[in-house]
Every structure is written in structure tokens, then in C-alpha cells.
PDB file of N, CA, C and O in Angstrom:
ATOM      1  N   MET A 100      -6.820 -25.260  33.375  1.00  0.00           N
ATOM      2  CA  MET A 100      -7.077 -24.450  32.188  1.00  0.00           C
ATOM      3  C   MET A 100      -6.196 -23.207  32.253  1.00  0.00           C
ATOM      4  O   MET A 100      -6.386 -22.332  33.066  1.00  0.00           O
ATOM      5  N   GLY A 101      -5.203 -23.153  31.375  1.00  0.00           N
ATOM      6  CA  GLY A 101      -4.291 -22.016  31.342  1.00  0.00           C
ATOM      7  C   GLY A 101      -4.853 -20.853  30.559  1.00  0.00           C
ATOM      8  O   GLY A 101      -5.901 -20.943  29.908  1.00  0.00           O
ATOM      9  N   ILE A 102      -4.154 -19.758  30.615  1.00  0.00           N
ATOM     10  CA  ILE A 102      -4.622 -18.551  29.933  1.00  0.00           C
ATOM     11  C   ILE A 102      -4.642 -18.723  28.417  1.00  0.00           C
ATOM     12  O   ILE A 102      -5.520 -18.192  27.747  1.00  0.00           O
ATOM     13  N   LEU A 103      -3.696 -19.486  27.868  1.00  0.00           N
ATOM     14  CA  LEU A 103      -3.687 -19.691  26.421  1.00  0.00           C
ATOM     15  C   LEU A 103      -4.922 -20.445  25.944  1.00  0.00           C
ATOM     16  O   LEU A 103      -5.474 -20.128  24.897  1.00  0.00           O
ATOM     17  N   SER A 104      -5.356 -21.427  26.692  1.00  0.00           N
ATOM     18  CA  SER A 104      -6.550 -22.154  26.281  1.00  0.00           C
ATOM     19  C   SER A 104      -7.794 -21.283  26.397  1.00  0.00           C
ATOM     20  O   SER A 104      -8.785 -21.507  25.718  1.00  0.00           O
ATOM     21  N   TRP A 105      -7.744 -20.265  27.233  1.00  0.00           N
ATOM     22  CA  TRP A 105      -8.859 -19.328  27.340  1.00  0.00           C
ATOM     23  C   TRP A 105      -8.833 -18.322  26.184  1.00  0.00           C
ATOM     24  O   TRP A 105      -9.868 -17.968  25.637  1.00  0.00           O
ATOM     25  N   LEU A 106      -7.628 -17.896  25.774  1.00  0.00           N
ATOM     26  CA  LEU A 106      -7.492 -16.903  24.720  1.00  0.00           C
ATOM     27  C   LEU A 106      -7.648 -17.487  23.317  1.00  0.00           C
ATOM     28  O   LEU A 106      -8.178 -16.842  22.427  1.00  0.00           O
ATOM     29  N   ILE A 107      -7.160 -18.699  23.121  1.00  0.00           N
ATOM     30  CA  ILE A 107      -7.157 -19.317  21.800  1.00  0.00           C
ATOM     31  C   ILE A 107      -8.201 -20.432  21.766  1.00  0.00           C
ATOM     32  O   ILE A 107      -8.083 -21.407  22.492  1.00  0.00           O
ATOM     33  N   PRO A 108      -9.220 -20.278  20.910  1.00  0.00           N
ATOM     34  CA  PRO A 108     -10.226 -21.334  20.803  1.00  0.00           C
ATOM     35  C   PRO A 108      -9.587 -22.661  20.416  1.00  0.00           C
ATOM     36  O   PRO A 108      -8.624 -22.695  19.655  1.00  0.00           O
ATOM     37  N   GLN A 109     -10.128 -23.734  20.928  1.00  0.00           N
ATOM     38  CA  GLN A 109      -9.556 -25.054  20.701  1.00  0.00           C
ATOM     39  C   GLN A 109     -10.237 -25.828  19.570  1.00  0.00           C
ATOM     40  O   GLN A 109      -9.790 -26.910  19.219  1.00  0.00           O
ATOM     41  N   GLU A 110     -11.323 -25.273  19.014  1.00  0.00           N
ATOM     42  CA  GLU A 110     -12.004 -25.974  17.931  1.00  0.00           C
ATOM     43  C   GLU A 110     -11.159 -25.906  16.655  1.00  0.00           C
ATOM     44  O   GLU A 110     -10.622 -24.863  16.313  1.00  0.00           O
ATOM     45  N   LYS A 111     -11.074 -27.027  15.939  1.00  0.00           N
ATOM     46  CA  LYS A 111     -10.307 -27.072  14.704  1.00  0.00           C
ATOM     47  C   LYS A 111     -10.892 -26.118  13.670  1.00  0.00           C
ATOM     48  O   LYS A 111     -10.160 -25.507  12.897  1.00  0.00           O
ATOM     49  N   HIS A 112     -12.192 -25.924  13.693  1.00  0.00           N
ATOM     50  CA  HIS A 112     -12.856 -25.044  12.729  1.00  0.00           C
ATOM     51  C   HIS A 112     -12.268 -23.625  12.791  1.00  0.00           C
ATOM     52  O   HIS A 112     -12.079 -22.974  11.761  1.00  0.00           O
ATOM     53  N   PHE A 113     -11.965 -23.155  13.989  1.00  0.00           N
ATOM     54  CA  PHE A 113     -11.369 -21.828  14.153  1.00  0.00           C
ATOM     55  C   PHE A 113     -10.056 -21.725  13.386  1.00  0.00           C
ATOM     56  O   PHE A 113      -9.822 -20.767  12.649  1.00  0.00           O
ATOM     57  N   PHE A 114      -9.206 -22.709  13.532  1.00  0.00           N
ATOM     58  CA  PHE A 114      -7.907 -22.682  12.867  1.00  0.00           C
ATOM     59  C   PHE A 114      -8.044 -22.838  11.355  1.00  0.00           C
ATOM     60  O   PHE A 114      -7.262 -22.262  10.601  1.00  0.00           O
ATOM     61  N   ASP A 115      -9.045 -23.574  10.906  1.00  0.00           N
ATOM     62  CA  ASP A 115      -9.321 -23.667   9.472  1.00  0.00           C
ATOM     63  C   ASP A 115      -9.706 -22.299   8.922  1.00  0.00           C
ATOM     64  O   ASP A 115      -9.275 -21.913   7.829  1.00  0.00           O
ATOM     65  N   MET A 116     -10.509 -21.559   9.672  1.00  0.00           N
ATOM     66  CA  MET A 116     -10.921 -20.224   9.236  1.00  0.00           C
ATOM     67  C   MET A 116      -9.725 -19.271   9.202  1.00  0.00           C
ATOM     68  O   MET A 116      -9.599 -18.460   8.278  1.00  0.00           O
ATOM     69  N   ILE A 117      -8.848 -19.361  10.191  1.00  0.00           N
ATOM     70  CA  ILE A 117      -7.646 -18.518  10.206  1.00  0.00           C
ATOM     71  C   ILE A 117      -6.758 -18.855   9.008  1.00  0.00           C
ATOM     72  O   ILE A 117      -6.201 -17.964   8.356  1.00  0.00           O
ATOM     73  N   GLU A 118      -6.625 -20.124   8.701  1.00  0.00           N
ATOM     74  CA  GLU A 118      -5.822 -20.541   7.545  1.00  0.00           C
ATOM     75  C   GLU A 118      -6.422 -19.999   6.249  1.00  0.00           C
ATOM     76  O   GLU A 118      -5.704 -19.497   5.380  1.00  0.00           O
ATOM     77  N   GLN A 119      -7.736 -20.064   6.127  1.00  0.00           N
ATOM     78  CA  GLN A 119      -8.405 -19.548   4.934  1.00  0.00           C
ATOM     79  C   GLN A 119      -8.200 -18.033   4.817  1.00  0.00           C
ATOM     80  O   GLN A 119      -7.957 -17.515   3.723  1.00  0.00           O
ATOM     81  N   GLN A 120      -8.263 -17.348   5.941  1.00  0.00           N
ATOM     82  CA  GLN A 120      -8.051 -15.903   5.934  1.00  0.00           C
ATOM     83  C   GLN A 120      -6.620 -15.568   5.491  1.00  0.00           C
ATOM     84  O   GLN A 120      -6.408 -14.637   4.721  1.00  0.00           O
ATOM     85  N   SER A 121      -5.648 -16.331   5.973  1.00  0.00           N
ATOM     86  CA  SER A 121      -4.261 -16.061   5.578  1.00  0.00           C
ATOM     87  C   SER A 121      -4.055 -16.310   4.083  1.00  0.00           C
ATOM     88  O   SER A 121      -3.310 -15.574   3.424  1.00  0.00           O
ATOM     89  N   LYS A 122      -4.727 -17.307   3.531  1.00  0.00           N
ATOM     90  CA  LYS A 122      -4.647 -17.547   2.086  1.00  0.00           C
ATOM     91  C   LYS A 122      -5.249 -16.378   1.320  1.00  0.00           C
ATOM     92  O   LYS A 122      -4.731 -15.964   0.279  1.00  0.00           O
ATOM     93  N   ASN A 123      -6.340 -15.826   1.845  1.00  0.00           N
ATOM     94  CA  ASN A 123      -6.973 -14.677   1.208  1.00  0.00           C
ATOM     95  C   ASN A 123      -6.042 -13.458   1.240  1.00  0.00           C
ATOM     96  O   ASN A 123      -5.962 -12.709   0.270  1.00  0.00           O
ATOM     97  N   VAL A 124      -5.323 -13.282   2.328  1.00  0.00           N
ATOM     98  CA  VAL A 124      -4.358 -12.175   2.431  1.00  0.00           C
ATOM     99  C   VAL A 124      -3.282 -12.328   1.356  1.00  0.00           C
ATOM    100  O   VAL A 124      -2.912 -11.358   0.687  1.00  0.00           O
ATOM    101  N   LEU A 125      -2.797 -13.537   1.159  1.00  0.00           N
ATOM    102  CA  LEU A 125      -1.774 -13.771   0.130  1.00  0.00           C
ATOM    103  C   LEU A 125      -2.309 -13.472  -1.271  1.00  0.00           C
ATOM    104  O   LEU A 125      -1.598 -12.892  -2.098  1.00  0.00           O
ATOM    105  N   VAL A 126      -3.549 -13.849  -1.527  1.00  0.00           N
ATOM    106  CA  VAL A 126      -4.165 -13.541  -2.821  1.00  0.00           C
ATOM    107  C   VAL A 126      -4.232 -12.024  -3.002  1.00  0.00           C
ATOM    108  O   VAL A 126      -3.938 -11.498  -4.081  1.00  0.00           O
ATOM    109  N   GLY A 127      -4.612 -11.316  -1.935  1.00  0.00           N
ATOM    110  CA  GLY A 127      -4.681  -9.864  -1.998  1.00  0.00           C
ATOM    111  C   GLY A 127      -3.321  -9.224  -2.241  1.00  0.00           C
ATOM    112  O   GLY A 127      -3.200  -8.277  -3.027  1.00  0.00           O
ATOM    113  N   VAL A 128      -2.302  -9.739  -1.589  1.00  0.00           N
ATOM    114  CA  VAL A 128      -0.949  -9.220  -1.780  1.00  0.00           C
ATOM    115  C   VAL A 128      -0.497  -9.441  -3.229  1.00  0.00           C
ATOM    116  O   VAL A 128       0.058  -8.534  -3.861  1.00  0.00           O
ATOM    117  N   ASP A 129      -0.754 -10.620  -3.752  1.00  0.00           N
ATOM    118  CA  ASP A 129      -0.383 -10.905  -5.144  1.00  0.00           C
ATOM    119  C   ASP A 129      -1.102  -9.947  -6.102  1.00  0.00           C
ATOM    120  O   ASP A 129      -0.504  -9.448  -7.063  1.00  0.00           O
ATOM    121  N   ALA A 130      -2.378  -9.688  -5.842  1.00  0.00           N
ATOM    122  CA  ALA A 130      -3.148  -8.781  -6.697  1.00  0.00           C
ATOM    123  C   ALA A 130      -2.599  -7.361  -6.611  1.00  0.00           C
ATOM    124  O   ALA A 130      -2.501  -6.657  -7.624  1.00  0.00           O
ATOM    125  N   LEU A 131      -2.230  -6.923  -5.426  1.00  0.00           N
ATOM    126  CA  LEU A 131      -1.664  -5.587  -5.256  1.00  0.00           C
ATOM    127  C   LEU A 131      -0.310  -5.462  -5.945  1.00  0.00           C
ATOM    128  O   LEU A 131      -0.044  -4.473  -6.640  1.00  0.00           O
ATOM    129  N   VAL A 132       0.535  -6.450  -5.779  1.00  0.00           N
ATOM    130  CA  VAL A 132       1.850  -6.432  -6.441  1.00  0.00           C
ATOM    131  C   VAL A 132       1.664  -6.388  -7.954  1.00  0.00           C
ATOM    132  O   VAL A 132       2.338  -5.622  -8.654  1.00  0.00           O
ATOM    133  N   ASN A 133       0.729  -7.174  -8.468  1.00  0.00           N
ATOM    134  CA  ASN A 133       0.463  -7.177  -9.900  1.00  0.00           C
ATOM    135  C   ASN A 133       0.019  -5.793 -10.370  1.00  0.00           C
ATOM    136  O   ASN A 133       0.450  -5.316 -11.417  1.00  0.00           O
ATOM    137  N   LEU A 134      -0.827  -5.138  -9.601  1.00  0.00           N
ATOM    138  CA  LEU A 134      -1.280  -3.792  -9.949  1.00  0.00           C
ATOM    139  C   LEU A 134      -0.119  -2.810  -9.988  1.00  0.00           C
ATOM    140  O   LEU A 134      -0.016  -1.985 -10.898  1.00  0.00           O
ATOM    141  N   LEU A 135       0.774  -2.902  -9.008  1.00  0.00           N
ATOM    142  CA  LEU A 135       1.884  -1.965  -8.923  1.00  0.00           C
ATOM    143  C   LEU A 135       2.980  -2.236  -9.956  1.00  0.00           C
ATOM    144  O   LEU A 135       3.679  -1.315 -10.375  1.00  0.00           O
ATOM    145  N   GLU A 136       3.122  -3.476 -10.372  1.00  0.00           N
ATOM    146  CA  GLU A 136       4.170  -3.820 -11.336  1.00  0.00           C
ATOM    147  C   GLU A 136       3.745  -3.572 -12.779  1.00  0.00           C
ATOM    148  O   GLU A 136       4.563  -3.206 -13.617  1.00  0.00           O
ATOM    149  N   TYR A 137       2.486  -3.811 -13.079  1.00  0.00           N
ATOM    150  CA  TYR A 137       2.001  -3.719 -14.461  1.00  0.00           C
ATOM    151  C   TYR A 137       0.836  -2.734 -14.514  1.00  0.00           C
ATOM    152  O   TYR A 137      -0.234  -2.997 -13.992  1.00  0.00           O
ATOM    153  N   TYR A 138       1.065  -1.612 -15.161  1.00  0.00           N
ATOM    154  CA  TYR A 138       0.049  -0.555 -15.213  1.00  0.00           C
ATOM    155  C   TYR A 138      -0.906  -0.745 -16.387  1.00  0.00           C
ATOM    156  O   TYR A 138      -1.026   0.105 -17.258  1.00  0.00           O
ATOM    157  N   ASN A 139      -1.581  -1.857 -16.400  1.00  0.00           N
ATOM    158  CA  ASN A 139      -2.618  -2.093 -17.399  1.00  0.00           C
ATOM    159  C   ASN A 139      -3.861  -2.625 -16.682  1.00  0.00           C
ATOM    160  O   ASN A 139      -3.777  -3.169 -15.588  1.00  0.00           O
ATOM    161  N   ASP A 140      -4.996  -2.430 -17.279  1.00  0.00           N
ATOM    162  CA  ASP A 140      -6.271  -2.894 -16.708  1.00  0.00           C
ATOM    163  C   ASP A 140      -6.409  -2.466 -15.240  1.00  0.00           C
ATOM    164  O   ASP A 140      -6.857  -3.250 -14.391  1.00  0.00           O
ATOM    165  N   ILE A 141      -6.060  -1.226 -14.949  1.00  0.00           N
ATOM    166  CA  ILE A 141      -6.033  -0.767 -13.557  1.00  0.00           C
ATOM    167  C   ILE A 141      -7.409  -0.869 -12.903  1.00  0.00           C
ATOM    168  O   ILE A 141      -7.530  -1.324 -11.764  1.00  0.00           O
ATOM    169  N   GLU A 142      -8.453  -0.453 -13.598  1.00  0.00           N
ATOM    170  CA  GLU A 142      -9.798  -0.497 -13.004  1.00  0.00           C
ATOM    171  C   GLU A 142     -10.216  -1.932 -12.694  1.00  0.00           C
ATOM    172  O   GLU A 142     -10.784  -2.211 -11.638  1.00  0.00           O
ATOM    173  N   LYS A 143      -9.939  -2.857 -13.604  1.00  0.00           N
ATOM    174  CA  LYS A 143     -10.265  -4.266 -13.383  1.00  0.00           C
ATOM    175  C   LYS A 143      -9.497  -4.815 -12.177  1.00  0.00           C
ATOM    176  O   LYS A 143     -10.055  -5.524 -11.335  1.00  0.00           O
ATOM    177  N   LYS A 144      -8.218  -4.468 -12.077  1.00  0.00           N
ATOM    178  CA  LYS A 144      -7.397  -4.937 -10.959  1.00  0.00           C
ATOM    179  C   LYS A 144      -7.860  -4.324  -9.641  1.00  0.00           C
ATOM    180  O   LYS A 144      -7.865  -4.985  -8.606  1.00  0.00           O
ATOM    181  N   ARG A 145      -8.271  -3.036  -9.691  1.00  0.00           N
ATOM    182  CA  ARG A 145      -8.769  -2.375  -8.490  1.00  0.00           C
ATOM    183  C   ARG A 145     -10.043  -3.054  -7.997  1.00  0.00           C
ATOM    184  O   ARG A 145     -10.210  -3.298  -6.802  1.00  0.00           O
ATOM    185  N   GLU A 146     -10.916  -3.384  -8.914  1.00  0.00           N
ATOM    186  CA  GLU A 146     -12.155  -4.084  -8.548  1.00  0.00           C
ATOM    187  C   GLU A 146     -11.848  -5.461  -7.943  1.00  0.00           C
ATOM    188  O   GLU A 146     -12.506  -5.885  -6.994  1.00  0.00           O
ATOM    189  N   ARG A 147     -10.872  -6.155  -8.492  1.00  0.00           N
ATOM    190  CA  ARG A 147     -10.487  -7.483  -7.960  1.00  0.00           C
ATOM    191  C   ARG A 147      -9.947  -7.350  -6.536  1.00  0.00           C
ATOM    192  O   ARG A 147     -10.301  -8.147  -5.657  1.00  0.00           O
ATOM    193  N   ILE A 148      -9.132  -6.336  -6.293  1.00  0.00           N
ATOM    194  CA  ILE A 148      -8.600  -6.123  -4.955  1.00  0.00           C
ATOM    195  C   ILE A 148      -9.733  -5.807  -3.981  1.00  0.00           C
ATOM    196  O   ILE A 148      -9.755  -6.314  -2.857  1.00  0.00           O
ATOM    197  N   LYS A 149     -10.695  -4.995  -4.418  1.00  0.00           N
ATOM    198  CA  LYS A 149     -11.849  -4.672  -3.576  1.00  0.00           C
ATOM    199  C   LYS A 149     -12.658  -5.939  -3.261  1.00  0.00           C
ATOM    200  O   LYS A 149     -13.112  -6.131  -2.131  1.00  0.00           O
ATOM    201  N   GLN A 150     -12.814  -6.821  -4.234  1.00  0.00           N
ATOM    202  CA  GLN A 150     -13.525  -8.077  -4.035  1.00  0.00           C
ATOM    203  C   GLN A 150     -12.796  -8.951  -3.004  1.00  0.00           C
ATOM    204  O   GLN A 150     -13.426  -9.534  -2.113  1.00  0.00           O
ATOM    205  N   ILE A 151     -11.484  -9.032  -3.124  1.00  0.00           N
ATOM    206  CA  ILE A 151     -10.682  -9.819  -2.178  1.00  0.00           C
ATOM    207  C   ILE A 151     -10.830  -9.238  -0.772  1.00  0.00           C
ATOM    208  O   ILE A 151     -10.982  -9.971   0.205  1.00  0.00           O
ATOM    209  N   GLU A 152     -10.791  -7.912  -0.676  1.00  0.00           N
ATOM    210  CA  GLU A 152     -10.958  -7.254   0.616  1.00  0.00           C
ATOM    211  C   GLU A 152     -12.326  -7.569   1.228  1.00  0.00           C
ATOM    212  O   GLU A 152     -12.425  -7.871   2.428  1.00  0.00           O
ATOM    213  N   ASN A 153     -13.369  -7.527   0.416  1.00  0.00           N
ATOM    214  CA  ASN A 153     -14.712  -7.842   0.916  1.00  0.00           C
ATOM    215  C   ASN A 153     -14.806  -9.289   1.402  1.00  0.00           C
ATOM    216  O   ASN A 153     -15.452  -9.568   2.412  1.00  0.00           O
ATOM    217  N   GLU A 154     -14.172 -10.195   0.681  1.00  0.00           N
ATOM    218  CA  GLU A 154     -14.141 -11.596   1.111  1.00  0.00           C
ATOM    219  C   GLU A 154     -13.431 -11.717   2.460  1.00  0.00           C
ATOM    220  O   GLU A 154     -13.875 -12.448   3.344  1.00  0.00           O
ATOM    221  N   GLY A 155     -12.336 -10.996   2.604  1.00  0.00           N
ATOM    222  CA  GLY A 155     -11.597 -10.997   3.867  1.00  0.00           C
ATOM    223  C   GLY A 155     -12.423 -10.422   5.012  1.00  0.00           C
ATOM    224  O   GLY A 155     -12.393 -10.942   6.132  1.00  0.00           O
ATOM    225  N   ASP A 156     -13.162  -9.349   4.735  1.00  0.00           N
ATOM    226  CA  ASP A 156     -14.022  -8.763   5.765  1.00  0.00           C
ATOM    227  C   ASP A 156     -15.073  -9.761   6.244  1.00  0.00           C
ATOM    228  O   ASP A 156     -15.351  -9.864   7.440  1.00  0.00           O
ATOM    229  N   LYS A 157     -15.647 -10.509   5.293  1.00  0.00           N
ATOM    230  CA  LYS A 157     -16.641 -11.520   5.676  1.00  0.00           C
ATOM    231  C   LYS A 157     -15.995 -12.616   6.515  1.00  0.00           C
ATOM    232  O   LYS A 157     -16.567 -13.076   7.500  1.00  0.00           O
ATOM    233  N   MET A 158     -14.779 -13.013   6.137  1.00  0.00           N
ATOM    234  CA  MET A 158     -14.076 -14.037   6.903  1.00  0.00           C
ATOM    235  C   MET A 158     -13.811 -13.566   8.335  1.00  0.00           C
ATOM    236  O   MET A 158     -13.990 -14.329   9.284  1.00  0.00           O
ATOM    237  N   VAL A 159     -13.394 -12.312   8.486  1.00  0.00           N
ATOM    238  CA  VAL A 159     -13.141 -11.771   9.836  1.00  0.00           C
ATOM    239  C   VAL A 159     -14.436 -11.789  10.636  1.00  0.00           C
ATOM    240  O   VAL A 159     -14.431 -12.189  11.816  1.00  0.00           O
ATOM    241  N   HIS A 160     -15.533 -11.402  10.036  1.00  0.00           N
ATOM    242  CA  HIS A 160     -16.826 -11.429  10.719  1.00  0.00           C
ATOM    243  C   HIS A 160     -17.155 -12.851  11.165  1.00  0.00           C
ATOM    244  O   HIS A 160     -17.601 -13.078  12.309  1.00  0.00           O
ATOM    245  N   ASP A 161     -16.953 -13.816  10.284  1.00  0.00           N
ATOM    246  CA  ASP A 161     -17.245 -15.227  10.618  1.00  0.00           C
ATOM    247  C   ASP A 161     -16.342 -15.724  11.744  1.00  0.00           C
ATOM    248  O   ASP A 161     -16.792 -16.466  12.618  1.00  0.00           O
ATOM    249  N   ILE A 162     -15.082 -15.313  11.736  1.00  0.00           N
ATOM    250  CA  ILE A 162     -14.158 -15.742  12.796  1.00  0.00           C
ATOM    251  C   ILE A 162     -14.597 -15.200  14.142  1.00  0.00           C
ATOM    252  O   ILE A 162     -14.620 -15.909  15.139  1.00  0.00           O
ATOM    253  N   PHE A 163     -14.966 -13.922  14.180  1.00  0.00           N
ATOM    254  CA  PHE A 163     -15.394 -13.331  15.447  1.00  0.00           C
ATOM    255  C   PHE A 163     -16.723 -13.906  15.922  1.00  0.00           C
ATOM    256  O   PHE A 163     -16.966 -13.995  17.129  1.00  0.00           O
ATOM    257  N   ALA A 164     -17.585 -14.306  14.983  1.00  0.00           N
ATOM    258  CA  ALA A 164     -18.872 -14.899  15.370  1.00  0.00           C
ATOM    259  C   ALA A 164     -18.636 -16.266  15.973  1.00  0.00           C
ATOM    260  O   ALA A 164     -19.293 -16.705  16.868  1.00  0.00           O
TER     261      ALA A 164
END
């Protein structure tokens, strides 16, 4: 058992969660770019970014659990 197998979980579920988190990051980046490029509906876009962030926070909690 090498150090990498100790540091990186071997369950496929872990990697599925990491993949889902990375997709959420991309959604957040797209939402932020949209906010910065088009100055309309700023409050609605801000709320959407906050929602994406909250989803990401829950995903991080689930990954660590």
C-alpha cells in the first residue's frame, strides 16, 4: 500500500463527487462571466451565483464526509 493509495480514496463514488464538484465550478464561472459581461439583472445573477456557491459548499461537505 503506497502513499498515494492512502491519500486518494479508491472508491469510485469519491471520484464521481469530485467530477460533480468540478462541473459545479464551471457553472459558477460561467455565471460570473455572464454577470461581468452583461450588466443587466444583476441582483438575479448575484442570487444565482450565491445558489451555485451553496451547492458547491454542500458538495465539499459531502466529499469530506
